[in-house]
Amino acid sequence: MPVPDNVEATVRALVDAAGLPVSDEEFQSLVDGYPTLRELADRLYIEEVRYEEPALIFTPLPPAKGE
Amino acid sequence: MTTPRTIESAAAALRSGEASSVELTEEALERIAALDERLGAFIAVNEAGALQQAEQADADLAAGVDRGPLQGIPFGLKDILATKDQPTTANSLILDPAWGEGYDSVVSERVREAGAVIMGKLVLSEFALGTPDEEKPFPIPRNPWRLDRSPGGSSSGTGIAVATGMVLGGLGTDTGGSVRFPAAYCGHSGLKVTYGRVPKWGCVPLGYTLDSIGPMARSAYDCGAILNVIAGHDPCDPTASAEPTEDYLAGVEGGVAGLRMGVPREYFFDHEELDEEVRSATEAVIDTLAGLGAEVVEVKLPHSDIAKEANTLTMVCEAFAYHRMDMGSDRWTEYGKGARNMIGRAALYSAADYIQAQRFRSWYAKQAARVMADVDALVVPMTHEPAPAHKPPDMNRRLTMPSYAGPFNLLGYPALALPSGFSSELGLPLSAQIVGAPFAEALLVRMGRAWQQVTDWHLQAPPDDAPGGEEA
């Protein structure tokens, strides 16, 4: 997922969708960091991982005591 | 300067009659009275309760009731662990005061039953991820070696309290390094346990698939003594492992002769931001253990830089799920600035990113398993630099800093942080890390013991009048 041309609009949409009432200063910090954040997240999509199953655990068995 | 007490030496003193638990507890209370206002280790001290527990520990020992090496030992709990006799805050205005009220977490109960004297609740980074915030009503933790340096997080208070003798041992939690960073920056040992080794029920979550509760103490031996008490399955925690526990001190004097010690150079030793003194101190650990009979094996653990990112992404996304209802409300500014930024940032990731991090995790786990099939342990630096400036780094800068802790949270492997020297310029502690295969904690304690029998970095204590206060 390439970094979008309009970072500010993208970050605004994501922050609003999450309902975060960020200040102007906080918003600007997120905008400033977004290209790096996106670049780092995109590095997860490497060829070696193409056929991996996610390391998530789910069991259909009933919950243990205490849950 | 006298050698500071360890749990090992204090437990021996209690049994020889050289000291009583009440005396140890009064010593610890004196240290707290003298230092805590400046260093910010405790959120709440339970003086009356501690003295009462100490009297009970002495009475039990006198009656021949010996509950093991934690009995009568001044001990601290990160304030993210529920305690029936003190409130739990997670260092935040957000946590419902009713959470944790009137009951113990599994680990709180276990250390209490082992006779530990619980001195109080220790400072942490907000919800184990934020940064110290002077606008909030919680103590600002400071590095006991230099007040203008960070003590590390998130188990900052436990790190400070152990380093200064306010407690002889304590518990922290580790999701991306939070036991090991404060141990490293404050100059003592800290054991991140295998995921699932220690039950988490009664602990405020950060990253559900990463969190672990681990021992922090001066020595590797002491960490093993604590782990003996807190390890083992509990049905209340669905992620707690049923893998049998063992006596983590049984083979502690076994040495390292014949062990194969893997050294992954890529990323862990060749990163451009790795401090030269940290690197050379870690090399000294490797050389010393090799001199004691361990075999050095060069290994490759590819894409460990991406593993750091996968750990961070997993941690903040899982944390955001827990916090979103509060963050997306008028309670946003009740969080500190650091927590808002670190956790709220997760809104910028996609659901696919989270799943991809878990797919990477599967792949990375296979690479690590291949490496561990050929060696007994890995030795790497714990941090890439000594304790940084106290002022929290720019949040965007944190995205790109290397982490030698996070990859092992992603894997769920145990890792032991050990003091490895001091920086030449400011005299700050340096730290190396021994990493094992799942449930190899006993081996790590044994290797740490071997290192600490030929060095005394872990027995160095900071001065009571640490410099740097004028700039802090």
Coordinates of C-alpha atoms in Angstrom, one line a residue:
Chain A
M1 CA 0.0 0.0 0.0
P2 CA 1.9 3.1 -1.2
V3 CA 1.9 6.3 0.9
P4 CA -1.1 8.3 -0.5
D5 CA -0.5 11.6 -2.1
N6 CA -2.7 13.4 0.4
V7 CA -1.4 12.2 3.7
E8 CA -3.4 14.8 5.7
A9 CA -6.7 13.7 4.3
T10 CA -5.9 10.1 4.8
V11 CA -4.9 10.5 8.4
R12 CA -8.0 12.7 9.0
A13 CA -10.2 10.0 7.6
L14 CA -8.6 7.3 9.7
V15 CA -8.6 9.3 12.9
D16 CA -12.2 10.4 12.4
A17 CA -13.3 6.8 11.7
A18 CA -11.8 5.8 15.0
G19 CA -13.5 8.6 16.7
L20 CA -10.3 10.0 18.3
P21 CA -10.7 13.7 19.4
V22 CA -7.1 14.6 18.7
S23 CA -5.8 18.1 19.1
D24 CA -4.3 20.0 16.2
E25 CA -0.8 19.3 17.5
E26 CA -1.5 15.6 17.9
F27 CA -3.0 15.5 14.4
Q28 CA 0.1 17.1 12.9
S29 CA 2.3 14.6 14.7
L30 CA 0.3 11.7 13.2
V31 CA 0.5 13.3 9.8
D32 CA 4.3 13.8 10.1
G33 CA 4.8 10.2 11.2
Y34 CA 2.3 8.6 8.8
P35 CA 4.7 8.0 5.8
T36 CA 7.2 6.3 8.0
L37 CA 4.5 4.2 9.8
R38 CA 3.1 3.2 6.4
E39 CA 6.5 2.3 5.1
L40 CA 7.4 0.2 8.1
A41 CA 4.0 -1.6 8.0
D42 CA 4.5 -2.3 4.3
R43 CA 7.7 -4.1 5.0
L44 CA 5.7 -6.9 6.6
Y45 CA 4.5 -7.9 3.2
I46 CA 7.5 -9.8 2.1
E47 CA 7.5 -12.7 -0.4
E48 CA 8.6 -15.3 2.2
V49 CA 5.3 -14.7 4.1
R50 CA 3.0 -15.2 1.1
Y51 CA 1.7 -18.6 2.1
E52 CA 1.9 -18.4 5.9
E53 CA -1.1 -18.8 8.1
P54 CA -1.5 -16.1 10.8
A55 CA -0.2 -16.9 14.3
L56 CA -3.7 -16.6 15.8
I57 CA -5.1 -19.2 18.1
F58 CA -8.8 -20.1 18.3
T59 CA -10.3 -23.2 19.8
P60 CA -13.9 -24.2 19.4
L61 CA -13.8 -25.9 22.8
P62 CA -15.7 -24.3 25.6
P63 CA -13.9 -21.7 27.8
A64 CA -11.9 -22.9 30.8
K65 CA -13.0 -22.2 34.3
G66 CA -12.8 -18.5 35.2
E67 CA -13.5 -17.1 31.8
Chain B
M1 CA 30.7 0.6 49.7
T2 CA 29.0 -2.5 51.1
T3 CA 27.8 -5.2 48.7
P4 CA 24.0 -4.7 48.3
R5 CA 21.8 -7.4 49.4
T6 CA 20.3 -10.0 47.0
I7 CA 17.4 -12.2 47.7
E8 CA 19.9 -15.1 47.9
S9 CA 22.0 -13.4 50.6
A10 CA 19.0 -12.0 52.5
A11 CA 17.3 -15.4 52.5
A12 CA 20.5 -16.9 54.0
A13 CA 20.7 -14.1 56.6
L14 CA 17.1 -14.7 57.6
R15 CA 17.8 -18.4 58.2
S16 CA 21.1 -17.9 60.0
G17 CA 19.6 -15.4 62.3
E18 CA 21.9 -12.6 61.0
A19 CA 18.8 -10.6 60.1
S20 CA 15.1 -10.6 60.6
S21 CA 12.4 -9.8 58.1
V22 CA 11.4 -6.8 60.2
E23 CA 14.9 -5.5 60.0
L24 CA 15.1 -6.0 56.2
T25 CA 11.7 -4.3 55.8
E26 CA 12.7 -1.4 58.0
E27 CA 15.9 -1.1 55.9
A28 CA 13.8 -1.0 52.7
L29 CA 11.4 1.6 54.2
E30 CA 14.4 3.8 55.1
R31 CA 15.6 3.6 51.5
I32 CA 12.1 4.5 50.3
A33 CA 12.0 7.4 52.7
A34 CA 15.4 8.7 51.6
L35 CA 15.1 8.3 47.9
D36 CA 11.6 7.8 46.6
E37 CA 10.5 11.4 46.4
R38 CA 13.5 12.1 44.0
L39 CA 13.4 8.9 42.0
G40 CA 9.6 8.2 41.7
A41 CA 9.5 4.5 42.1
F42 CA 6.3 4.0 44.2
I43 CA 2.7 5.0 43.5
A44 CA 1.8 3.8 47.0
V45 CA 3.8 2.3 49.8
N46 CA 2.1 0.0 52.2
E47 CA 4.3 0.6 55.3
A48 CA 1.9 -0.8 57.9
G49 CA 1.0 -3.9 55.8
A50 CA 4.7 -4.5 55.0
L51 CA 5.7 -4.5 58.7
Q52 CA 2.8 -6.8 59.6
Q53 CA 3.8 -9.2 56.8
A54 CA 7.4 -9.1 58.0
E55 CA 6.4 -9.9 61.6
Q56 CA 4.4 -12.8 60.3
A57 CA 7.4 -14.0 58.2
D58 CA 9.7 -13.9 61.2
A59 CA 7.1 -15.7 63.4
D60 CA 6.7 -18.4 60.8
L61 CA 10.4 -18.9 60.4
A62 CA 10.8 -19.1 64.2
A63 CA 8.1 -21.7 64.2
G64 CA 9.9 -23.8 61.6
V65 CA 7.5 -22.8 58.7
D66 CA 9.8 -22.1 55.8
R67 CA 8.0 -21.1 52.6
G68 CA 11.1 -20.7 50.5
P69 CA 13.5 -17.9 49.5
L70 CA 10.9 -15.2 49.1
Q71 CA 9.7 -15.5 52.7
G72 CA 10.4 -12.2 54.6
I73 CA 11.9 -10.5 51.5
P74 CA 10.9 -6.9 50.7
F75 CA 9.2 -7.1 47.4
G76 CA 7.4 -4.8 44.9
L77 CA 4.6 -5.2 42.4
K78 CA 4.1 -3.1 39.3
D79 CA 0.9 -1.2 39.7
I80 CA -0.8 -3.1 36.9
L81 CA -1.2 -6.2 39.0
A82 CA -4.3 -6.4 41.2
T83 CA -3.7 -6.5 45.0
K84 CA -6.5 -7.1 47.5
D85 CA -5.1 -4.6 50.0
Q86 CA -4.2 -1.7 47.7
P87 CA -5.8 0.0 44.7
T88 CA -4.5 -0.6 41.2
T89 CA -4.1 2.3 38.8
A90 CA -2.1 1.2 35.8
N91 CA -0.6 4.6 36.3
S92 CA -3.6 6.1 34.7
L93 CA -6.7 8.2 35.4
I94 CA -8.6 5.9 33.0
L95 CA -8.6 2.6 34.8
D96 CA -11.9 2.0 36.7
P97 CA -11.0 2.1 40.4
A98 CA -13.3 -0.9 40.8
W99 CA -11.0 -2.9 38.6
G100 CA -8.8 -5.2 40.8
E101 CA -10.6 -4.0 44.0
G102 CA -10.4 -6.5 46.8
Y103 CA -8.7 -9.4 45.1
D104 CA -5.2 -10.5 44.1
S105 CA -3.9 -11.3 40.7
V106 CA -2.6 -14.8 40.4
V107 CA 1.0 -13.7 40.8
S108 CA 0.2 -11.3 43.7
E109 CA -1.4 -14.2 45.5
R110 CA 1.5 -16.5 44.8
V111 CA 4.2 -14.2 46.1
R112 CA 2.0 -13.4 49.1
E113 CA 1.6 -17.1 49.9
A114 CA 5.4 -17.5 49.5
G115 CA 5.8 -15.1 52.3
A116 CA 7.1 -12.1 50.4
V117 CA 6.7 -8.7 52.1
I118 CA 4.8 -6.6 49.7
M119 CA 6.1 -3.0 50.1
G120 CA 3.6 -1.4 47.8
K121 CA 2.7 -0.7 44.2
L122 CA 5.3 0.5 41.7
V123 CA 5.2 3.2 39.0
L124 CA 4.9 2.2 35.4
S125 CA 4.4 3.8 32.0
E126 CA 0.7 4.5 31.7
F127 CA -1.0 1.2 30.8
A128 CA 2.6 -0.2 30.3
L129 CA 3.0 1.9 27.1
G130 CA 2.8 5.6 27.8
T131 CA 5.5 8.0 28.9
P132 CA 6.0 10.0 32.1
D133 CA 3.6 13.0 32.0
E134 CA 4.1 15.9 34.4
E135 CA 0.5 17.0 33.8
K136 CA -0.8 13.8 35.4
P137 CA -0.9 13.1 39.2
F138 CA 1.6 10.2 39.1
P139 CA 5.3 10.2 40.1
I140 CA 7.9 10.9 37.4
P141 CA 10.4 8.0 37.5
R142 CA 14.1 8.8 37.2
N143 CA 17.2 6.8 36.5
P144 CA 18.9 6.2 39.8
W145 CA 22.4 6.5 38.1
R146 CA 21.6 9.9 36.5
L147 CA 18.4 11.7 37.2
D148 CA 18.3 13.3 33.7
R149 CA 18.2 9.8 32.1
S150 CA 15.3 7.5 31.6
P151 CA 15.0 4.5 34.0
G152 CA 13.4 2.6 31.1
G153 CA 9.8 1.4 30.8
S154 CA 7.4 0.3 31.3
S155 CA 8.2 -1.4 34.6
S156 CA 10.2 1.7 35.6
G157 CA 9.3 1.7 39.3
T158 CA 10.4 -1.9 39.8
G159 CA 13.7 -1.2 38.0
I160 CA 14.4 1.8 40.2
A161 CA 13.3 0.1 43.4
V162 CA 15.5 -3.0 42.8
A163 CA 18.5 -0.9 41.8
T164 CA 18.3 1.2 45.0
G165 CA 17.4 -1.5 47.5
M166 CA 13.9 -0.2 48.1
V167 CA 12.9 -3.8 47.4
L168 CA 15.1 -6.9 46.8
G169 CA 12.9 -8.2 44.0
G170 CA 9.7 -7.4 42.2
L171 CA 7.5 -8.1 39.3
G172 CA 7.2 -6.3 36.0
T173 CA 5.4 -7.1 32.7
D174 CA 7.0 -7.4 29.3
T175 CA 5.2 -6.9 26.0
G176 CA 8.0 -5.3 24.0
G177 CA 10.8 -5.2 26.6
S178 CA 9.2 -3.7 29.7
V179 CA 11.0 -6.0 32.2
R180 CA 14.3 -5.9 30.3
F181 CA 14.6 -2.2 29.5
P182 CA 14.3 -0.9 33.1
A183 CA 16.6 -3.8 34.3
A184 CA 19.1 -2.7 31.6
Y185 CA 19.0 1.0 32.3
C186 CA 18.9 0.6 36.1
G187 CA 21.7 -2.0 36.2
H188 CA 20.2 -5.3 37.4
S189 CA 18.7 -8.5 36.0
G190 CA 15.3 -9.0 34.5
L191 CA 13.7 -12.1 33.1
K192 CA 11.1 -12.0 30.3
V193 CA 9.4 -15.4 30.6
T194 CA 8.1 -17.6 27.8
Y195 CA 4.6 -16.5 26.8
G196 CA 2.1 -18.4 28.9
R197 CA 4.7 -19.5 31.5
V198 CA 3.2 -17.2 34.2
P199 CA -0.6 -16.6 34.4
K200 CA -1.8 -13.1 33.7
W201 CA -5.2 -13.2 35.4
G202 CA -5.5 -10.0 37.4
C203 CA -3.0 -8.0 35.2
V204 CA -4.3 -5.1 33.1
P205 CA -3.6 -6.2 29.5
L206 CA -1.5 -4.3 26.9
G207 CA -1.0 -6.7 24.0
Y208 CA -3.0 -9.9 24.6
T209 CA -0.8 -12.2 22.5
L210 CA 2.5 -10.7 23.8
D211 CA 2.1 -9.9 27.5
S212 CA 4.2 -11.7 30.1
I213 CA 4.8 -11.1 33.8
G214 CA 8.4 -11.6 34.8
P215 CA 10.9 -11.3 37.7
M216 CA 13.2 -8.3 38.3
A217 CA 16.0 -8.6 40.8
R218 CA 19.7 -7.9 41.2
S219 CA 20.9 -11.4 40.0
A220 CA 19.9 -14.1 37.7
Y221 CA 19.7 -16.4 40.7
D222 CA 17.1 -14.1 42.3
C223 CA 15.1 -14.1 39.1
G224 CA 15.0 -17.9 39.2
A225 CA 13.9 -17.8 42.9
I226 CA 11.0 -15.5 42.0
L227 CA 10.1 -17.6 38.9
N228 CA 9.9 -20.7 41.1
V229 CA 7.0 -19.0 42.9
I230 CA 5.1 -17.4 40.0
A231 CA 5.4 -20.0 37.2
G232 CA 2.7 -22.5 36.5
H233 CA -0.7 -22.9 34.9
D234 CA -3.8 -21.3 36.2
P235 CA -7.2 -22.0 34.6
C236 CA -8.3 -18.4 34.9
D237 CA -5.8 -17.4 32.2
P238 CA -6.7 -19.1 28.8
T239 CA -3.2 -18.3 27.6
A240 CA -1.4 -19.9 30.6
S241 CA 0.6 -22.9 29.5
A242 CA 0.0 -26.4 30.9
E243 CA 3.7 -27.2 30.2
P244 CA 5.1 -28.5 33.5
T245 CA 7.2 -26.2 35.6
E246 CA 10.6 -27.1 37.0
D247 CA 12.8 -26.0 39.8
Y248 CA 14.5 -23.0 38.1
L249 CA 17.4 -23.1 40.5
A250 CA 18.0 -26.9 40.5
G251 CA 20.8 -26.8 37.9
V252 CA 21.9 -23.2 38.6
E253 CA 25.5 -24.2 39.4
G254 CA 25.8 -26.3 36.2
G255 CA 27.9 -23.8 34.3
V256 CA 28.0 -23.3 30.6
A257 CA 30.6 -25.9 29.5
G258 CA 29.4 -27.6 26.3
L259 CA 26.5 -25.3 25.6
R260 CA 26.1 -24.0 22.1
M261 CA 25.7 -20.2 22.1
G262 CA 24.2 -18.7 19.0
V263 CA 25.3 -15.2 17.9
P264 CA 23.1 -13.5 15.2
R265 CA 25.2 -10.7 13.9
E266 CA 22.8 -9.2 11.4
Y267 CA 20.7 -6.4 13.0
F268 CA 21.7 -7.3 16.6
F269 CA 25.4 -6.4 16.2
D270 CA 25.7 -4.4 12.9
H271 CA 22.9 -1.9 13.2
E272 CA 24.2 1.6 12.6
E273 CA 22.6 2.9 15.8
L274 CA 24.1 0.3 18.1
D275 CA 26.3 2.0 20.6
E276 CA 29.9 0.8 20.4
E277 CA 30.3 0.2 24.2
V278 CA 27.0 -1.8 24.3
R279 CA 28.3 -3.9 21.5
S280 CA 31.7 -4.5 23.0
A281 CA 30.2 -5.3 26.4
T282 CA 28.0 -7.9 24.8
E283 CA 31.1 -9.3 23.0
A284 CA 32.7 -9.6 26.4
V285 CA 29.8 -11.7 27.7
I286 CA 30.2 -14.0 24.7
D287 CA 34.0 -14.2 25.1
T288 CA 33.7 -14.8 28.8
L289 CA 31.1 -17.6 28.5
A290 CA 33.2 -19.1 25.7
G291 CA 36.1 -19.0 28.1
L292 CA 34.0 -21.0 30.6
G293 CA 33.4 -23.7 28.0
A294 CA 30.5 -22.6 25.8
E295 CA 30.8 -22.9 22.1
V296 CA 30.2 -19.8 19.9
V297 CA 28.0 -20.5 16.8
E298 CA 27.4 -17.8 14.3
V299 CA 23.7 -18.0 13.3
K300 CA 21.3 -16.1 11.1
L301 CA 17.9 -14.8 12.2
P302 CA 16.7 -13.0 9.1
H303 CA 14.4 -10.0 9.0
S304 CA 14.7 -9.3 12.8
D305 CA 14.2 -5.7 11.9
I306 CA 10.8 -6.5 10.5
A307 CA 10.1 -8.6 13.6
K308 CA 10.5 -5.5 15.7
E309 CA 7.9 -3.7 13.6
A310 CA 5.6 -6.7 13.7
N311 CA 5.8 -6.7 17.5
T312 CA 5.1 -3.0 17.8
L313 CA 2.2 -3.2 15.4
T314 CA 0.7 -6.2 17.2
M315 CA 1.1 -4.5 20.6
V316 CA -0.4 -1.2 19.7
C317 CA -3.3 -2.7 17.7
E318 CA -4.2 -5.1 20.6
A319 CA -3.9 -2.2 23.0
F320 CA -6.1 0.0 20.9
A321 CA -8.9 -2.6 20.9
Y322 CA -8.8 -2.5 24.7
H323 CA -8.8 1.3 24.8
R324 CA -10.8 2.5 21.9
M325 CA -14.1 3.0 23.8
D326 CA -12.3 5.3 26.2
M327 CA -10.1 7.0 23.7
G328 CA -13.0 7.7 21.3
S329 CA -14.8 9.6 24.0
D330 CA -14.5 12.7 26.1
R331 CA -11.9 10.8 28.2
W332 CA -9.2 11.2 25.5
T333 CA -7.2 13.8 27.5
E334 CA -7.4 11.8 30.7
Y335 CA -4.8 9.7 29.1
G336 CA -1.2 11.0 29.1
K337 CA 0.3 12.4 26.0
G338 CA 2.5 9.4 25.4
A339 CA -0.3 6.8 25.8
R340 CA -2.6 8.9 23.5
N341 CA 0.1 9.0 20.8
M342 CA 1.4 5.4 21.1
I343 CA -2.0 3.7 21.4
G344 CA -4.0 6.1 19.2
R345 CA -1.5 5.7 16.4
A346 CA -2.9 2.2 15.9
A347 CA -5.9 3.8 14.2
L348 CA -3.6 4.4 11.2
Y349 CA -3.0 0.7 10.6
S350 CA -5.4 -1.5 8.6
A351 CA -6.9 -4.8 9.7
A352 CA -4.8 -6.5 7.0
D353 CA -1.7 -5.0 8.5
Y354 CA -2.5 -6.7 11.8
I355 CA -3.1 -10.1 10.2
Q356 CA 0.0 -9.7 8.1
A357 CA 2.0 -9.1 11.3
Q358 CA 0.6 -12.5 12.5
R359 CA 1.5 -14.2 9.2
F360 CA 5.0 -12.7 9.5
R361 CA 5.1 -14.0 13.1
S362 CA 4.4 -17.5 11.9
W363 CA 7.3 -17.3 9.4
Y364 CA 9.7 -15.7 11.8
A365 CA 8.9 -18.4 14.4
K366 CA 9.9 -21.1 11.9
Q367 CA 13.2 -19.3 11.3
A368 CA 13.9 -19.0 15.0
A369 CA 12.9 -22.6 15.6
R370 CA 15.5 -23.7 13.0
V371 CA 18.2 -21.6 14.7
M372 CA 17.3 -22.9 18.2
A373 CA 17.4 -26.5 17.0
D374 CA 21.1 -26.0 16.6
V375 CA 22.0 -23.9 19.6
D376 CA 21.0 -23.8 23.3
A377 CA 20.7 -20.0 23.6
L378 CA 21.4 -16.7 21.8
V379 CA 23.4 -13.9 23.2
V380 CA 22.7 -10.4 21.9
P381 CA 22.7 -6.8 23.2
M382 CA 19.7 -5.9 25.3
T383 CA 19.5 -2.3 24.2
H384 CA 21.1 -0.4 21.4
E385 CA 22.3 2.3 23.7
P386 CA 22.6 3.1 27.5
A387 CA 19.7 4.9 29.1
P388 CA 18.6 7.8 26.9
A389 CA 17.7 11.3 28.0
H390 CA 14.8 11.5 30.4
K391 CA 12.8 13.5 28.0
P392 CA 10.7 11.1 26.0
P393 CA 12.0 10.8 22.4
D394 CA 10.0 12.2 19.6
M395 CA 7.2 9.7 19.0
N396 CA 7.9 9.5 15.3
R397 CA 11.6 8.8 16.1
R398 CA 10.4 5.8 18.2
L399 CA 9.1 4.2 15.1
T400 CA 12.5 3.8 13.5
M401 CA 14.7 3.1 16.6
P402 CA 16.0 -0.5 16.7
S403 CA 14.7 -2.8 19.4
Y404 CA 16.5 -6.0 20.4
A405 CA 13.7 -6.8 22.8
G406 CA 10.6 -6.8 20.6
P407 CA 11.6 -9.7 18.3
F408 CA 11.6 -12.1 21.3
N409 CA 8.1 -10.9 22.5
L410 CA 6.9 -11.7 19.0
L411 CA 8.4 -15.2 19.3
G412 CA 7.2 -15.6 22.9
Y413 CA 10.7 -16.8 23.8
P414 CA 12.3 -16.3 27.3
A415 CA 15.1 -13.7 27.5
L416 CA 17.3 -12.7 30.5
A417 CA 18.7 -9.2 30.7
L418 CA 22.1 -9.1 32.5
P419 CA 24.3 -6.1 33.5
S420 CA 27.4 -6.2 31.3
G421 CA 29.3 -3.0 32.3
F422 CA 29.1 0.7 32.4
S423 CA 29.4 3.4 29.8
S424 CA 32.7 5.3 30.0
E425 CA 31.4 8.8 29.7
L426 CA 28.4 9.0 32.1
G427 CA 28.8 5.7 34.0
L428 CA 25.4 4.3 32.8
P429 CA 24.7 0.6 33.1
L430 CA 25.1 -1.6 29.9
S431 CA 23.2 -4.8 29.4
A432 CA 23.3 -8.0 27.4
Q433 CA 20.5 -10.5 26.8
I434 CA 20.5 -14.3 26.8
V435 CA 17.6 -15.7 24.8
G436 CA 16.4 -19.3 25.1
A437 CA 13.9 -21.6 23.4
P438 CA 10.4 -21.8 24.8
F439 CA 10.4 -22.8 28.5
A440 CA 14.2 -22.7 28.7
E441 CA 14.1 -20.3 31.7
A442 CA 16.2 -22.7 33.9
L443 CA 19.0 -22.7 31.3
L444 CA 19.0 -18.9 31.1
V445 CA 19.2 -18.6 34.9
R446 CA 22.1 -21.1 34.8
M447 CA 23.9 -19.1 32.1
G448 CA 23.2 -15.8 33.9
R449 CA 24.6 -17.3 37.1
A450 CA 27.8 -18.4 35.3
W451 CA 28.3 -14.8 34.0
Q452 CA 27.6 -13.3 37.4
Q453 CA 29.9 -15.6 39.2
V454 CA 32.8 -14.1 37.3
T455 CA 31.6 -10.5 37.2
D456 CA 30.1 -8.1 39.7
W457 CA 28.3 -5.7 37.4
H458 CA 25.0 -6.8 39.0
L459 CA 26.2 -5.9 42.4
Q460 CA 26.9 -2.3 41.6
A461 CA 24.5 0.1 43.2
P462 CA 23.9 3.7 42.2
P463 CA 24.9 6.5 44.6
D464 CA 22.2 8.0 46.7
D465 CA 23.2 11.4 45.4
A466 CA 23.0 10.6 41.7
P467 CA 24.0 13.5 39.4
G468 CA 21.8 15.1 36.7
G469 CA 19.1 16.4 39.0
E470 CA 19.7 20.0 38.0
E471 CA 18.7 19.2 34.4
A472 CA 15.9 16.7 35.2

